[in-house]
Amino acid sequence: MLELLTDPQVWIAFLTLTMLELVLGIDNIIFISILVDKLPPEKREFARKIGLFMAMFMRIGLLLVLAWIVGLVEPLFTVLGQEISGRDIILILGGLFLVYKSTTEIHGSMEGEEGTTASAVKATFGAVILQIMVVDLVFSLDSIITAVGMVDDVRVMIAAVVASVALMMLFAGVIGRFVSAHPTIKMLALSFLVVVGVVLIAEGFDNHIPKGYVYFAMAFSLGVEVLNINARKRAKRVVDLHSPYRQPGEH
C-alpha cells in the first residue's frame, strides 16, 4: 500500500482519472438537477445527494465486477450485419431514455408551467430516484469502461471515483440552483441531454462520436447564454433607472 502511495505514476493516473470522471459526470449532474427540480424545495438537496451517492456506489460496484464488464463487449447477436453486445444494448436503451425524457421535459417547458397535466403534477420522490438510477447505470457504464482502459489498479479507480463524486457534490447544488433559476439555461441543458442521448445511441451502433465536440459545443452555448443573461440584467437595470415609478434615492 505504501508503495502505491509513493509512486508518482499512480498519482498521475489518479488525478487524470479523477478529472476524466468529473468531465464524464457533468451530464449526470445536469440530468439529476433537472429531475430533482420537480420535487418540493425541501427534498431537492436530499434527492441530489442520494442520486450522486448511487452513482458512486454503482461505479464502485461495476469496478468490482470487471470480468462482467469485459464480457459485456462480446457480441450477443447481429442485426443487419451489425454486431450487438450487452454494452451496446445498455447504451442504446439509455440513449433512447435520455432522448425521450429530455424531449418530454422540453415539451412540458414549452407548454408552460401548468400547460400539461404532467408538468402540473409534482413527481414523487421514488419516481425521481428510479429515473436517476436508470441514467446512473448508463453513465456509470460509460465511465467505468473508460477507466478500465486508462488504469490497471482497481484501488486507484475506486479512489478516483470517490474523489470525483465528492467534488461533484460540492458543485451539484450550485449547478442545480443555477439551472433551476434560469429557464433558458434549463432549456439549453435539456437540449444538451438530447444530444448526449443521440451520442449514446450512436455508440451503441459502434459509430464513435468524440464527446469533446459535444462538450465544447455545450460550453460555447453556455458561455453565449451567460452573456445574454448579463445583458438582460443590465438592460433591466437601465429601464428601472429611467422608470417614472422609481422611488427617490433608489439605485
mmCIF file of C-alpha atoms in Angstrom:
data_model
loop_
_atom_site.group_PDB
_atom_site.id
_atom_site.type_symbol
_atom_site.label_atom_id
_atom_site.label_comp_id
_atom_site.label_asym_id
_atom_site.label_seq_id
_atom_site.Cartn_x
_atom_site.Cartn_y
_atom_site.Cartn_z
ATOM 1 C CA MET A 1 0.000 0.000 0.000
ATOM 2 C CA LEU A 2 2.858 2.375 0.886
ATOM 3 C CA GLU A 3 4.472 1.694 -2.485
ATOM 4 C CA LEU A 4 1.190 2.656 -4.142
ATOM 5 C CA LEU A 5 1.063 5.989 -2.282
ATOM 6 C CA THR A 6 4.671 6.884 -3.061
ATOM 7 C CA ASP A 7 4.543 6.015 -6.763
ATOM 8 C CA PRO A 8 4.279 9.255 -8.819
ATOM 9 C CA GLN A 9 2.812 7.330 -11.773
ATOM 10 C CA VAL A 10 -0.070 6.224 -9.561
ATOM 11 C CA TRP A 11 -0.782 9.823 -8.514
ATOM 12 C CA ILE A 12 -0.711 10.984 -12.128
ATOM 13 C CA ALA A 13 -3.140 8.216 -13.082
ATOM 14 C CA PHE A 14 -5.358 9.066 -10.081
ATOM 15 C CA LEU A 15 -5.536 12.803 -10.888
ATOM 16 C CA THR A 16 -6.080 12.171 -14.602
ATOM 17 C CA LEU A 17 -8.864 9.667 -13.962
ATOM 18 C CA THR A 18 -10.485 11.936 -11.336
ATOM 19 C CA MET A 19 -10.631 14.819 -13.829
ATOM 20 C CA LEU A 20 -11.978 12.488 -16.500
ATOM 21 C CA GLU A 21 -14.671 11.208 -14.125
ATOM 22 C CA LEU A 22 -15.640 14.814 -13.384
ATOM 23 C CA VAL A 23 -15.997 15.612 -17.086
ATOM 24 C CA LEU A 24 -17.989 12.431 -17.728
ATOM 25 C CA GLY A 25 -20.165 13.263 -14.707
ATOM 26 C CA ILE A 26 -21.274 16.671 -15.990
ATOM 27 C CA ASP A 27 -24.215 15.270 -17.948
ATOM 28 C CA ASN A 28 -25.190 13.180 -14.916
ATOM 29 C CA ILE A 29 -25.221 16.280 -12.673
ATOM 30 C CA ILE A 30 -27.342 18.195 -15.199
ATOM 31 C CA PHE A 31 -29.857 15.361 -15.507
ATOM 32 C CA ILE A 32 -30.116 14.953 -11.713
ATOM 33 C CA SER A 33 -30.578 18.738 -11.319
ATOM 34 C CA ILE A 34 -33.458 18.774 -13.806
ATOM 35 C CA LEU A 35 -35.132 15.736 -12.225
ATOM 36 C CA VAL A 36 -34.939 16.950 -8.609
ATOM 37 C CA ASP A 37 -36.366 20.313 -9.707
ATOM 38 C CA LYS A 38 -39.739 18.539 -9.878
ATOM 39 C CA LEU A 39 -39.609 17.763 -6.154
ATOM 40 C CA PRO A 40 -40.644 20.131 -3.345
ATOM 41 C CA PRO A 41 -37.759 22.511 -2.462
ATOM 42 C CA GLU A 42 -37.132 20.856 0.920
ATOM 43 C CA LYS A 43 -36.483 17.460 -0.720
ATOM 44 C CA ARG A 44 -34.275 18.557 -3.622
ATOM 45 C CA GLU A 45 -30.915 18.639 -1.847
ATOM 46 C CA PHE A 46 -31.502 15.232 -0.257
ATOM 47 C CA ALA A 47 -32.535 13.706 -3.601
ATOM 48 C CA ARG A 48 -29.476 15.251 -5.288
ATOM 49 C CA LYS A 49 -27.141 13.702 -2.705
ATOM 50 C CA ILE A 50 -28.903 10.334 -2.962
ATOM 51 C CA GLY A 51 -28.517 10.456 -6.747
ATOM 52 C CA LEU A 52 -24.789 11.194 -6.579
ATOM 53 C CA PHE A 53 -24.222 8.569 -3.865
ATOM 54 C CA MET A 54 -25.963 5.996 -6.030
ATOM 55 C CA ALA A 55 -23.763 6.967 -8.959
ATOM 56 C CA MET A 56 -20.677 6.467 -6.781
ATOM 57 C CA PHE A 57 -21.737 3.079 -5.409
ATOM 58 C CA MET A 58 -22.891 1.915 -8.829
ATOM 59 C CA ARG A 59 -19.491 2.765 -10.342
ATOM 60 C CA ILE A 60 -17.617 1.100 -7.483
ATOM 61 C CA GLY A 61 -19.854 -1.966 -7.819
ATOM 62 C CA LEU A 62 -19.160 -2.155 -11.543
ATOM 63 C CA LEU A 63 -15.427 -1.854 -10.859
ATOM 64 C CA LEU A 64 -15.636 -4.871 -8.571
ATOM 65 C CA VAL A 65 -17.170 -6.967 -11.348
ATOM 66 C CA LEU A 66 -14.710 -6.072 -14.083
ATOM 67 C CA ALA A 67 -14.942 -9.567 -15.571
ATOM 68 C CA TRP A 68 -18.646 -8.965 -16.193
ATOM 69 C CA ILE A 69 -17.909 -5.529 -17.691
ATOM 70 C CA VAL A 70 -15.348 -7.024 -20.066
ATOM 71 C CA GLY A 71 -17.855 -9.724 -21.015
ATOM 72 C CA LEU A 72 -20.411 -7.082 -21.985
ATOM 73 C CA VAL A 73 -18.407 -6.177 -25.077
ATOM 74 C CA GLU A 74 -18.776 -9.675 -26.512
ATOM 75 C CA PRO A 75 -21.314 -9.776 -29.402
ATOM 76 C CA LEU A 76 -24.666 -11.330 -28.488
ATOM 77 C CA PHE A 77 -26.359 -11.210 -31.897
ATOM 78 C CA THR A 78 -26.186 -9.473 -35.261
ATOM 79 C CA VAL A 79 -28.699 -7.026 -36.763
ATOM 80 C CA LEU A 80 -28.294 -6.078 -40.440
ATOM 81 C CA GLY A 81 -24.628 -7.011 -40.306
ATOM 82 C CA GLN A 82 -24.098 -5.016 -37.086
ATOM 83 C CA GLU A 83 -22.873 -6.959 -34.048
ATOM 84 C CA ILE A 84 -24.742 -6.005 -30.864
ATOM 85 C CA SER A 85 -23.238 -6.628 -27.410
ATOM 86 C CA GLY A 86 -24.658 -6.238 -23.902
ATOM 87 C CA ARG A 87 -22.911 -2.881 -23.585
ATOM 88 C CA ASP A 88 -24.457 -1.746 -26.883
ATOM 89 C CA ILE A 89 -27.949 -2.673 -25.671
ATOM 90 C CA ILE A 90 -27.484 -0.682 -22.437
ATOM 91 C CA LEU A 91 -26.135 2.341 -24.337
ATOM 92 C CA ILE A 92 -28.943 2.252 -26.916
ATOM 93 C CA LEU A 93 -31.710 1.867 -24.329
ATOM 94 C CA GLY A 94 -30.113 4.533 -22.106
ATOM 95 C CA GLY A 95 -29.777 6.898 -25.059
ATOM 96 C CA LEU A 96 -33.414 6.358 -26.044
ATOM 97 C CA PHE A 97 -34.480 7.014 -22.452
ATOM 98 C CA LEU A 98 -32.455 10.240 -22.337
ATOM 99 C CA VAL A 99 -33.885 11.457 -25.656
ATOM 100 C CA TYR A 100 -37.443 10.586 -24.590
ATOM 101 C CA LYS A 101 -37.131 12.128 -21.112
ATOM 102 C CA SER A 102 -35.415 15.307 -22.332
ATOM 103 C CA THR A 103 -37.886 15.777 -25.189
ATOM 104 C CA THR A 104 -40.799 15.328 -22.771
ATOM 105 C CA GLU A 105 -39.282 17.922 -20.421
ATOM 106 C CA ILE A 106 -38.759 20.366 -23.300
ATOM 107 C CA HIS A 107 -42.370 19.889 -24.410
ATOM 108 C CA GLY A 108 -43.582 20.498 -20.855
ATOM 109 C CA SER A 109 -41.483 23.674 -20.604
ATOM 110 C CA MET A 110 -42.762 24.959 -23.954
ATOM 111 C CA GLU A 111 -46.367 24.317 -22.905
ATOM 112 C CA GLY A 112 -45.868 26.335 -19.739
ATOM 113 C CA GLU A 113 -45.768 25.517 -16.040
ATOM 114 C CA GLU A 114 -49.419 24.480 -15.960
ATOM 115 C CA GLY A 115 -49.766 23.679 -19.648
ATOM 116 C CA THR A 116 -49.996 19.937 -19.227
ATOM 117 C CA THR A 117 -51.066 17.570 -16.512
ATOM 118 C CA ALA A 118 -47.567 16.113 -16.381
ATOM 119 C CA SER A 119 -45.962 19.456 -15.682
ATOM 120 C CA ALA A 120 -48.615 20.477 -13.191
ATOM 121 C CA VAL A 121 -48.151 17.410 -11.007
ATOM 122 C CA LYS A 122 -45.049 17.181 -8.875
ATOM 123 C CA ALA A 123 -43.073 13.978 -9.368
ATOM 124 C CA THR A 124 -42.871 11.563 -6.448
ATOM 125 C CA PHE A 125 -39.559 11.100 -4.656
ATOM 126 C CA GLY A 126 -39.436 7.412 -5.586
ATOM 127 C CA ALA A 127 -40.086 8.081 -9.288
ATOM 128 C CA VAL A 128 -37.277 10.649 -9.425
ATOM 129 C CA ILE A 129 -34.827 8.300 -7.692
ATOM 130 C CA LEU A 130 -35.792 5.452 -10.057
ATOM 131 C CA GLN A 131 -35.101 7.620 -13.114
ATOM 132 C CA ILE A 132 -31.786 8.744 -11.625
ATOM 133 C CA MET A 133 -30.819 5.077 -11.135
ATOM 134 C CA VAL A 134 -31.560 4.275 -14.799
ATOM 135 C CA VAL A 135 -29.365 7.097 -16.076
ATOM 136 C CA ASP A 136 -26.690 6.417 -13.425
ATOM 137 C CA LEU A 137 -26.342 2.899 -14.843
ATOM 138 C CA VAL A 138 -25.745 4.209 -18.379
ATOM 139 C CA PHE A 139 -23.319 6.952 -17.369
ATOM 140 C CA SER A 140 -21.535 4.645 -14.903
ATOM 141 C CA LEU A 141 -21.011 2.003 -17.577
ATOM 142 C CA ASP A 142 -19.548 4.587 -19.947
ATOM 143 C CA SER A 143 -17.313 5.954 -17.192
ATOM 144 C CA ILE A 144 -16.054 2.573 -15.976
ATOM 145 C CA ILE A 145 -15.218 1.319 -19.464
ATOM 146 C CA THR A 146 -13.123 4.480 -19.902
ATOM 147 C CA ALA A 147 -11.448 3.942 -16.503
ATOM 148 C CA VAL A 148 -10.590 0.324 -17.305
ATOM 149 C CA GLY A 149 -8.817 1.473 -20.453
ATOM 150 C CA MET A 150 -6.704 4.001 -18.531
ATOM 151 C CA VAL A 151 -5.721 2.417 -15.210
ATOM 152 C CA ASP A 152 -4.812 -1.152 -14.251
ATOM 153 C CA ASP A 153 -5.171 -0.957 -10.457
ATOM 154 C CA VAL A 154 -8.780 -1.209 -9.201
ATOM 155 C CA ARG A 155 -7.855 0.634 -5.973
ATOM 156 C CA VAL A 156 -6.795 3.688 -7.987
ATOM 157 C CA MET A 157 -10.057 3.545 -9.964
ATOM 158 C CA ILE A 158 -12.170 3.390 -6.787
ATOM 159 C CA ALA A 159 -10.223 6.272 -5.197
ATOM 160 C CA ALA A 160 -10.741 8.383 -8.341
ATOM 161 C CA VAL A 161 -14.477 7.627 -8.403
ATOM 162 C CA VAL A 162 -14.897 8.580 -4.717
ATOM 163 C CA ALA A 163 -12.859 11.787 -5.167
ATOM 164 C CA SER A 164 -14.776 12.814 -8.293
ATOM 165 C CA VAL A 165 -18.185 12.245 -6.650
ATOM 166 C CA ALA A 166 -17.072 14.231 -3.587
ATOM 167 C CA LEU A 167 -16.121 17.139 -5.860
ATOM 168 C CA MET A 168 -19.382 16.802 -7.799
ATOM 169 C CA MET A 169 -21.352 17.009 -4.551
ATOM 170 C CA LEU A 170 -19.640 20.324 -3.776
ATOM 171 C CA PHE A 171 -20.791 21.869 -7.051
ATOM 172 C CA ALA A 172 -24.022 19.950 -7.767
ATOM 173 C CA GLY A 173 -26.148 22.208 -5.550
ATOM 174 C CA VAL A 174 -24.789 25.389 -7.142
ATOM 175 C CA ILE A 175 -25.279 23.993 -10.644
ATOM 176 C CA GLY A 176 -28.776 22.755 -9.783
ATOM 177 C CA ARG A 177 -29.900 26.091 -8.354
ATOM 178 C CA PHE A 178 -28.416 27.965 -11.322
ATOM 179 C CA VAL A 179 -30.224 25.714 -13.820
ATOM 180 C CA SER A 180 -33.475 25.998 -11.856
ATOM 181 C CA ALA A 181 -33.273 29.804 -11.606
ATOM 182 C CA HIS A 182 -32.673 30.351 -15.340
ATOM 183 C CA PRO A 183 -35.261 28.772 -17.689
ATOM 184 C CA THR A 184 -33.073 29.399 -20.760
ATOM 185 C CA ILE A 185 -30.163 27.523 -19.147
ATOM 186 C CA LYS A 186 -32.531 24.653 -18.313
ATOM 187 C CA MET A 187 -33.677 24.513 -21.943
ATOM 188 C CA LEU A 188 -30.046 24.521 -23.064
ATOM 189 C CA ALA A 189 -29.254 21.703 -20.617
ATOM 190 C CA LEU A 190 -32.197 19.639 -21.882
ATOM 191 C CA SER A 191 -31.064 20.157 -25.472
ATOM 192 C CA PHE A 192 -27.584 19.037 -24.421
ATOM 193 C CA LEU A 193 -29.042 15.865 -22.907
ATOM 194 C CA VAL A 194 -30.869 15.124 -26.171
ATOM 195 C CA VAL A 195 -27.512 15.329 -27.961
ATOM 196 C CA VAL A 196 -25.897 13.083 -25.309
ATOM 197 C CA GLY A 197 -28.718 10.578 -25.834
ATOM 198 C CA VAL A 198 -28.109 10.564 -29.590
ATOM 199 C CA VAL A 199 -24.369 10.096 -28.973
ATOM 200 C CA LEU A 200 -25.086 7.102 -26.711
ATOM 201 C CA ILE A 201 -27.344 5.528 -29.362
ATOM 202 C CA ALA A 202 -24.645 6.072 -31.988
ATOM 203 C CA GLU A 203 -22.067 4.493 -29.655
ATOM 204 C CA GLY A 204 -24.381 1.522 -29.249
ATOM 205 C CA PHE A 205 -24.233 1.005 -33.015
ATOM 206 C CA ASP A 206 -20.416 1.370 -32.999
ATOM 207 C CA ASN A 207 -20.447 4.863 -34.500
ATOM 208 C CA HIS A 208 -17.996 6.731 -32.287
ATOM 209 C CA ILE A 209 -18.606 10.476 -31.855
ATOM 210 C CA PRO A 210 -15.868 12.218 -29.816
ATOM 211 C CA LYS A 211 -17.528 13.665 -26.729
ATOM 212 C CA GLY A 212 -15.055 16.533 -26.787
ATOM 213 C CA TYR A 213 -17.012 18.033 -29.686
ATOM 214 C CA VAL A 214 -20.265 17.769 -27.723
ATOM 215 C CA TYR A 215 -18.779 19.277 -24.554
ATOM 216 C CA PHE A 216 -17.149 22.118 -26.499
ATOM 217 C CA ALA A 217 -20.452 22.957 -28.211
ATOM 218 C CA MET A 218 -22.212 22.916 -24.837
ATOM 219 C CA ALA A 219 -19.552 25.112 -23.207
ATOM 220 C CA PHE A 220 -19.716 27.598 -26.094
ATOM 221 C CA SER A 221 -23.528 27.734 -25.968
ATOM 222 C CA LEU A 222 -23.451 28.143 -22.196
ATOM 223 C CA GLY A 223 -20.942 30.994 -22.494
ATOM 224 C CA VAL A 224 -23.160 32.789 -25.012
ATOM 225 C CA GLU A 225 -26.233 32.320 -22.802
ATOM 226 C CA VAL A 226 -24.390 33.667 -19.727
ATOM 227 C CA LEU A 227 -23.544 36.789 -21.768
ATOM 228 C CA ASN A 228 -27.232 37.062 -22.742
ATOM 229 C CA ILE A 229 -28.314 36.767 -19.095
ATOM 230 C CA ASN A 230 -25.895 39.538 -18.071
ATOM 231 C CA ALA A 231 -27.063 41.705 -20.979
ATOM 232 C CA ARG A 232 -30.720 41.252 -19.973
ATOM 233 C CA LYS A 233 -29.917 42.135 -16.347
ATOM 234 C CA ARG A 234 -28.053 45.261 -17.435
ATOM 235 C CA ALA A 235 -30.913 46.307 -19.737
ATOM 236 C CA LYS A 236 -33.401 45.779 -16.901
ATOM 237 C CA ARG A 237 -31.316 47.961 -14.574
ATOM 238 C CA VAL A 238 -31.258 50.725 -17.199
ATOM 239 C CA VAL A 239 -35.035 50.519 -17.643
ATOM 240 C CA ASP A 240 -35.601 50.584 -13.870
ATOM 241 C CA LEU A 241 -33.232 53.544 -13.536
ATOM 242 C CA HIS A 242 -35.280 55.606 -16.004
ATOM 243 C CA SER A 243 -38.662 54.392 -14.788
ATOM 244 C CA PRO A 244 -41.021 57.215 -13.696
ATOM 245 C CA TYR A 245 -42.205 54.968 -10.847
ATOM 246 C CA ARG A 246 -38.736 54.696 -9.309
ATOM 247 C CA GLN A 247 -38.685 55.925 -5.708
ATOM 248 C CA PRO A 248 -36.304 58.797 -4.874
ATOM 249 C CA GLY A 249 -32.989 57.559 -3.575
ATOM 250 C CA GLU A 250 -33.241 54.166 -5.358
ATOM 251 C CA HIS A 251 -30.190 52.986 -7.317
#
